[in-house]
Short mmCIF file of C-alpha atoms and ligand atoms in Angstrom, two decimals:
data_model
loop_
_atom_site.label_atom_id
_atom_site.label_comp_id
_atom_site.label_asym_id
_atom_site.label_seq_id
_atom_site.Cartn_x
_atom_site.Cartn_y
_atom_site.Cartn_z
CA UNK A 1 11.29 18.73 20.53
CA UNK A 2 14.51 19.90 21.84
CA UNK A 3 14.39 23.75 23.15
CA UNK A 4 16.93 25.46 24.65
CA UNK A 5 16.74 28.02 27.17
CA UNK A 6 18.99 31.49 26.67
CA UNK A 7 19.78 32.81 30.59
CA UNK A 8 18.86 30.09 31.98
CA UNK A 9 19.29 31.50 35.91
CA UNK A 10 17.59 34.47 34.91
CA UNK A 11 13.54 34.79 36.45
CA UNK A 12 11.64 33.90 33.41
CA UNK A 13 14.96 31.32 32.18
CA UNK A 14 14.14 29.20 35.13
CA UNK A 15 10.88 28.68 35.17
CA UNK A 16 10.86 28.48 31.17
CA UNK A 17 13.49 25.60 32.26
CA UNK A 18 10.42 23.62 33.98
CA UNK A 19 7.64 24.16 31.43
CA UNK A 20 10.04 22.72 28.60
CA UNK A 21 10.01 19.47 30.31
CA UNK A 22 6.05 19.96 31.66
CA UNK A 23 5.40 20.71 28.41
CA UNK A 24 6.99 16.93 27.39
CA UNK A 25 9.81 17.88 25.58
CA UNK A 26 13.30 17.53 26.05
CA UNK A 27 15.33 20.98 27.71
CA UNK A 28 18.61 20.70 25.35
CA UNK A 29 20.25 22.62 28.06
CA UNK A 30 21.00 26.25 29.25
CA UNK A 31 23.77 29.25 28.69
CA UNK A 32 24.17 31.69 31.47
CA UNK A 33 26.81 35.08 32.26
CA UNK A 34 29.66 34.76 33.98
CA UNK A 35 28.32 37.82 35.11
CA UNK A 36 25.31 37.49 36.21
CA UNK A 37 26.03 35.68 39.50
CA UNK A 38 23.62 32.80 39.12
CA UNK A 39 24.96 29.51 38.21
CA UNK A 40 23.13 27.59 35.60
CA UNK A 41 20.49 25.27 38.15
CA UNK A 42 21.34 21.31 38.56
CA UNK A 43 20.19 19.25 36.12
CA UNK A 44 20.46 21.28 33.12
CA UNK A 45 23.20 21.12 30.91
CA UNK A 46 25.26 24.17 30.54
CA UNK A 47 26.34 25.36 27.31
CA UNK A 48 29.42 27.80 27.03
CA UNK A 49 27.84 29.99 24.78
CA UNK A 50 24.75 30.30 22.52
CA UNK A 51 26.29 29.16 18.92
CA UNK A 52 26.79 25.65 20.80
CA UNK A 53 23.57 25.54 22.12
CA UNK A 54 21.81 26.49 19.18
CA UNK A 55 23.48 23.60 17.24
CA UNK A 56 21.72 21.23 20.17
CA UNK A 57 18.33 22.71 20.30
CA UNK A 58 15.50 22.83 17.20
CA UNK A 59 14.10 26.07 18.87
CA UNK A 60 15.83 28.73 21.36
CA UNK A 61 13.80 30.55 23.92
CA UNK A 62 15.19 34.08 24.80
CA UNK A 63 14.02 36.24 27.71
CA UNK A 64 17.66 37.64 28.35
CA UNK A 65 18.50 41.69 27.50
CA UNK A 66 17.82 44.17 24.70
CA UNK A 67 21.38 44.55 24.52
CA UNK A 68 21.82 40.91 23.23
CA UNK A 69 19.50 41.17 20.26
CA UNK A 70 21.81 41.86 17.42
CA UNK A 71 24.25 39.19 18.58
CA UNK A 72 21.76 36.47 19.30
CA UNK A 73 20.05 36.81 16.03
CA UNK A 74 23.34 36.23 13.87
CA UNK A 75 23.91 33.54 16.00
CA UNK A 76 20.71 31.33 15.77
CA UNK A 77 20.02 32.40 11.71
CA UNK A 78 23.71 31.33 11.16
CA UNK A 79 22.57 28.07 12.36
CA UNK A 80 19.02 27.68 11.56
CA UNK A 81 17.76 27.26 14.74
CA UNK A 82 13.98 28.69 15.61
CA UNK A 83 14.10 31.66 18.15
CA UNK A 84 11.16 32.30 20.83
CA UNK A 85 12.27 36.14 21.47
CA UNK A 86 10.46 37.43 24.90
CA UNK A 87 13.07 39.90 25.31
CA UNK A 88 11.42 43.69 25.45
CA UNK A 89 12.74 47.13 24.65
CA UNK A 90 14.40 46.43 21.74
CA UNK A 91 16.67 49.20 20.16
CA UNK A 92 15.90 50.37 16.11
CA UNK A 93 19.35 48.30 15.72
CA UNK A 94 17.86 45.00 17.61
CA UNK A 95 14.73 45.13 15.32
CA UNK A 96 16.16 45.49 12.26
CA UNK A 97 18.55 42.47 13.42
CA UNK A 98 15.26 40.55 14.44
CA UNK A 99 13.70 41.30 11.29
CA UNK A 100 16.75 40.33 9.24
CA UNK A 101 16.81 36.87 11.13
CA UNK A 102 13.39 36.22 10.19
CA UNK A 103 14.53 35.98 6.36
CA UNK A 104 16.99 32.55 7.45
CA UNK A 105 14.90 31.30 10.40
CA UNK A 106 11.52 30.98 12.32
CA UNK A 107 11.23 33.37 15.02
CA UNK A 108 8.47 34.34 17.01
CA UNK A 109 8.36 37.79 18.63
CA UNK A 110 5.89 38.86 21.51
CA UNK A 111 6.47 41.37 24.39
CA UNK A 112 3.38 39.36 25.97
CA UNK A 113 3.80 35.32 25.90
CA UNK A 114 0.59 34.85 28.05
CA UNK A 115 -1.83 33.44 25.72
CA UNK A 116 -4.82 34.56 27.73
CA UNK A 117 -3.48 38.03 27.25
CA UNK A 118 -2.88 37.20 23.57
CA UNK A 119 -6.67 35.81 23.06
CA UNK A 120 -8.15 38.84 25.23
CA UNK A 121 -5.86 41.58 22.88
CA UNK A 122 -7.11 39.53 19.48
CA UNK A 123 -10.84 40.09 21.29
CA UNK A 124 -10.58 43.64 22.06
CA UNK A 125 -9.84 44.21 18.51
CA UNK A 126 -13.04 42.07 17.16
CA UNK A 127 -15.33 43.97 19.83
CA UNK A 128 -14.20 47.39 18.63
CA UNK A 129 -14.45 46.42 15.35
CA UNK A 130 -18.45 44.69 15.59
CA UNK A 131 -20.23 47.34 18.17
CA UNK A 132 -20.52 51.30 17.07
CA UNK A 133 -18.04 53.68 18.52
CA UNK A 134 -21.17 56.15 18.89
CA UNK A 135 -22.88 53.50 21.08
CA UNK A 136 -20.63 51.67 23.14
CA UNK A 137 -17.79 53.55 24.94
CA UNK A 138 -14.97 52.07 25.71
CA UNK A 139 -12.95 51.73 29.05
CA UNK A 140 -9.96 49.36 30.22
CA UNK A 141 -9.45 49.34 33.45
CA UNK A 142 -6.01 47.78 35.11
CA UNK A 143 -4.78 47.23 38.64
CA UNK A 144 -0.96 45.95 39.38
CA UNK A 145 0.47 46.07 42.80
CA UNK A 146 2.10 49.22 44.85
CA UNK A 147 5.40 48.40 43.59
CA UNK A 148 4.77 49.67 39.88
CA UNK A 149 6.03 52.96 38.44
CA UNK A 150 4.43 53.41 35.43
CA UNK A 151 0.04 53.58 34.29
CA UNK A 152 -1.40 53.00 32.58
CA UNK A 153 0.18 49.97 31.92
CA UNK A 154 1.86 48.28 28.82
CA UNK A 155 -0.92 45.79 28.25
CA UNK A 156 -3.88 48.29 29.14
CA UNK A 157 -2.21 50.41 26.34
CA UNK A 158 -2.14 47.29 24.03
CA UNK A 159 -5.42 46.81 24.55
CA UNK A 160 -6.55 50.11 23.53
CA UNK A 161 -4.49 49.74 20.79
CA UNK A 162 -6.43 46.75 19.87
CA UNK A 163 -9.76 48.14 20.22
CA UNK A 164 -9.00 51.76 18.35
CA UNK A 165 -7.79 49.41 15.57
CA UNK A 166 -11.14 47.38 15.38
CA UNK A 167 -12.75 50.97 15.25
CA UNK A 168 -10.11 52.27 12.51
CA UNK A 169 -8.66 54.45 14.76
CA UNK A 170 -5.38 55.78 16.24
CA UNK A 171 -5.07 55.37 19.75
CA UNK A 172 -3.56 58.75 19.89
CA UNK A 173 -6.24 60.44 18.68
CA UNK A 174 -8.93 58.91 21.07
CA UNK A 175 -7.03 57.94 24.53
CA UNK A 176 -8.61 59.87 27.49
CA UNK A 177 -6.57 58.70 30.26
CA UNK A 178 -5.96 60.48 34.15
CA UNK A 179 -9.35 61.70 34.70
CA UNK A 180 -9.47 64.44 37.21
CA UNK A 181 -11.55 67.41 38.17
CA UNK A 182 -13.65 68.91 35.72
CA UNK A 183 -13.45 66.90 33.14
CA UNK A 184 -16.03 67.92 31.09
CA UNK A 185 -18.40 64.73 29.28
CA UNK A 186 -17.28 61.88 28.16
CA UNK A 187 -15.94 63.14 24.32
CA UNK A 188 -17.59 60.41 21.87
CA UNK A 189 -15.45 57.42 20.59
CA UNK A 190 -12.89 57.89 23.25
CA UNK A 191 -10.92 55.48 24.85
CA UNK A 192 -10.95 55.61 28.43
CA UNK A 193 -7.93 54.26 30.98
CA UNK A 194 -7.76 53.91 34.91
CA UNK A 195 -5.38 52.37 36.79
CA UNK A 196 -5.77 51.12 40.29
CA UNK A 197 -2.13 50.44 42.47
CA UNK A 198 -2.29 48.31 45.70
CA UNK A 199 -1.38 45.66 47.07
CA UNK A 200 0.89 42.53 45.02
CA UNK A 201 -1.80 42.05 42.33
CA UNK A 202 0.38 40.63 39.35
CA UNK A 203 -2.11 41.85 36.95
CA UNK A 204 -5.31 42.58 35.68
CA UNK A 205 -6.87 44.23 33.25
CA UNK A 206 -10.58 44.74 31.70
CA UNK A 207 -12.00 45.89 28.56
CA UNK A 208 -15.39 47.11 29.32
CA UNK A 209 -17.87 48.00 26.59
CA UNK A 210 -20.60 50.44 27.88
CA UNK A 211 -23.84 51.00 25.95
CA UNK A 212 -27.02 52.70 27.66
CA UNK A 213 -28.58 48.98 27.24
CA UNK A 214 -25.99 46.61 28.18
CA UNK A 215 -22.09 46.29 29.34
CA UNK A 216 -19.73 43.79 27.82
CA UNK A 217 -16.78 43.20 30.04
CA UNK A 218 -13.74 40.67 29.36
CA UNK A 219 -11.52 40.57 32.30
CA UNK A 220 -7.88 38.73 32.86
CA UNK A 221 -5.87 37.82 35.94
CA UNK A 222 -2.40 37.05 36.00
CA UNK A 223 -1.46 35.06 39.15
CA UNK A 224 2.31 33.95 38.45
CA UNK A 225 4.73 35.04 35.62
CA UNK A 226 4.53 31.18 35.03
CA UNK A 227 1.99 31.90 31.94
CA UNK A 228 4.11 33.76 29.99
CA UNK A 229 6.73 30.05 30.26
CA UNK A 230 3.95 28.08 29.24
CA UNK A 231 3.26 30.38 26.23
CA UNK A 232 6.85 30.40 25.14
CA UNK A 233 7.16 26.84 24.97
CA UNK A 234 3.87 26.30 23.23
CA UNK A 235 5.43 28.85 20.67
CA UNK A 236 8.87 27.10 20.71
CA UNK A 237 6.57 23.79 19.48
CA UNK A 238 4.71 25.84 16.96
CA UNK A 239 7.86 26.61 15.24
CA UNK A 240 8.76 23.11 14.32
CA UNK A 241 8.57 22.43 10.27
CA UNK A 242 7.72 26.40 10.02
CA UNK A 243 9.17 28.07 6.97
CA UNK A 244 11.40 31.22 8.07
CA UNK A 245 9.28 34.74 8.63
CA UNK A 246 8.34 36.69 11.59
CA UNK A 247 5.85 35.64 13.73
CA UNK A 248 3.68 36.98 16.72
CA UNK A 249 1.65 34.88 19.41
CA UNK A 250 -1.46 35.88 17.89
CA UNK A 251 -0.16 33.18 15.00
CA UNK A 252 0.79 30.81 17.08
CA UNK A 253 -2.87 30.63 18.64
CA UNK A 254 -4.38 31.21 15.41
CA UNK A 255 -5.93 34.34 16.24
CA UNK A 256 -3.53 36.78 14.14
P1 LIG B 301 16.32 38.58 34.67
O1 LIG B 301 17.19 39.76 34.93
O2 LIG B 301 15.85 37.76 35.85
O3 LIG B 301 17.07 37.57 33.67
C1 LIG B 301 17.79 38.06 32.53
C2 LIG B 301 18.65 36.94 32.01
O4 LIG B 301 19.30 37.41 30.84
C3 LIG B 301 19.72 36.49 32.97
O5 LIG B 301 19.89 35.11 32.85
C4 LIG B 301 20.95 37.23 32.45
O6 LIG B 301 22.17 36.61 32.78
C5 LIG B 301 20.69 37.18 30.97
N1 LIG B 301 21.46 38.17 30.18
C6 LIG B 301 22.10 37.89 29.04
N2 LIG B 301 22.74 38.95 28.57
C7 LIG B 301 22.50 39.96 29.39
C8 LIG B 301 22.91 41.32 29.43
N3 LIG B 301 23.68 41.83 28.46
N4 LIG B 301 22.50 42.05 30.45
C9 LIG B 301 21.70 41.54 31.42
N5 LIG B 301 21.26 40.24 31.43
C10 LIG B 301 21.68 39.47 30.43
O7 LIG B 301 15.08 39.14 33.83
P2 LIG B 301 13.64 38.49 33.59
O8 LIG B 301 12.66 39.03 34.58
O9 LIG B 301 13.75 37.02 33.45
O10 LIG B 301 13.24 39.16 32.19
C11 LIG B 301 14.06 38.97 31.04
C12 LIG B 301 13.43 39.67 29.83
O11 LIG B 301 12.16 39.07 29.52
C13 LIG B 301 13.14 41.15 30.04
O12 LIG B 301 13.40 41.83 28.82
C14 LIG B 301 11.64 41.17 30.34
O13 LIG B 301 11.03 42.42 30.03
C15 LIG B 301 11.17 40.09 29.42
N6 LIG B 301 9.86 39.50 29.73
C16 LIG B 301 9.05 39.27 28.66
C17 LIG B 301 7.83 38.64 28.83
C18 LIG B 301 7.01 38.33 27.61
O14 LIG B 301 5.94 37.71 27.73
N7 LIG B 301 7.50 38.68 26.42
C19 LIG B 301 7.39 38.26 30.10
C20 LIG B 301 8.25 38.51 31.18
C21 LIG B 301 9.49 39.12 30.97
#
């Protein structure tokens, strides 16, 4: 298949660049900003701008900018070619333009292209779903390194998202995160968070399950950003002979 790679220099655009042609297909080629002080790397062609690489590629992948949203998708539904959008924090404006590009063309939307990730979120939700909120309390637990602002983080949250959806819940309602001081017991049916910081841990995260009987635990670990290439390309593939819509990762592993 022949996938083309939106910002091409950027950190995800170059190593997106190398699983396209691990993967065994054929990198159409590469646009990058004038701006942005990185030169597309040797090798790949450069495109000047996105409308003529779209007309050489069957899919596009996109980790770029939010700002680039509504452009991109007039661009690549004007010319019918399939668009792999990793791209997060999306404005109303860029959704609605993302939705609207999903009438013309295939184009596959996750803010998490791991597929680990992807597989553990589409589990959380079937274990909150099969054992009783009464019973089994729920807890993710994440650590990322000392560098990271923000807990608990985007994928813990996902994945009690996941699990208060199983249960028929709103996270909202249910999310005991921060514990500190006198907390008082557990309240029943929450949904616990804790977030460890140290070190350069790329990421992990658990979703325990803890009855008085047993504990189920399902743990990731990211070692390289490299996973959430590999998933992008596998996605870009997917697209091929797919009728236009919206899609997530969960469909493209056949877990959504
Ligand atoms: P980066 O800054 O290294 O690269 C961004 C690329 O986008 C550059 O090539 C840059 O030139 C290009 N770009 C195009 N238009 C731009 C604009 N208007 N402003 C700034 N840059 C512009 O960033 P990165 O670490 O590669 O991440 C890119 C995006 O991918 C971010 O939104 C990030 O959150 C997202 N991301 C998503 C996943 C996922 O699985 N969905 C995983 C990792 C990163």
């Amino acid at each position: 298949m022949r996938i083309g790679v939106v910002g091409v220099a950027g950190r995800m655009g170059r190593l997106i660049a190398e699983e396209v042609a691990a993967g065994g297909h054929i990198l159409s080629g590469g646009t990058e900003r004038r701006e942005s002080g990185h030169p597309v790397p040797d090798g790949i062609i450069a495109f000047p701008d996105l409308a003529a690489l779209a007309a050489a590629s069957e899919a596009v992948i996109d980790f770029t900018h939010a700002d680039t949203a509504e452009h991109h998708a007039a661009v690549l539904a004007a010319a019918g070619t399939a668009w792999v959008l990793g791209t997060t924090g999306l404005s109303p404006n860029g959704d609605a333009a993302v939705a609207r590009a999903a009438q013309a063309i295939p184009v596959v939307q996750s803010p998490n292209f791991g597929p680990g990730i992807t597989l553990l979120l589409a589990l959380a939700e079937r274990l909150g779903a099969a054992l009783p909120a009464a019973e089994y309390d729920a807890e993710i637990i994440e650590m990322h390194h000392r560098q990271k602002v923000d807990a608990p983080s985007g994928t813990a949250v996902g994945l009690g998202r996941a699990v208060a959806k199983g249960r028929g819940v709103r996270l909202e309602e249910v999310m005991d995160s921060g514990r500190d001081g006198h907390t008082g017991p557990r309240p029943p049916g929450a949904i616990g968070f804790a977030a460890l910081r140290g070190g350069q841990v790329v990421g992990e995260h658990t979703v325990l399950f803890a009855a008085g009987t047993e504990h189920i635990a399902l743990t990731h670990r990211a070692f390289d950003r490299r996973m959430f290439a590999t998933g992008a390309v596998r996605a870009a593939a997917w697209t091929q002979g797919k009728p236009a819509g919206l899609y997530s990762m969960a469909d493209v592993m056949g877990v959504g």
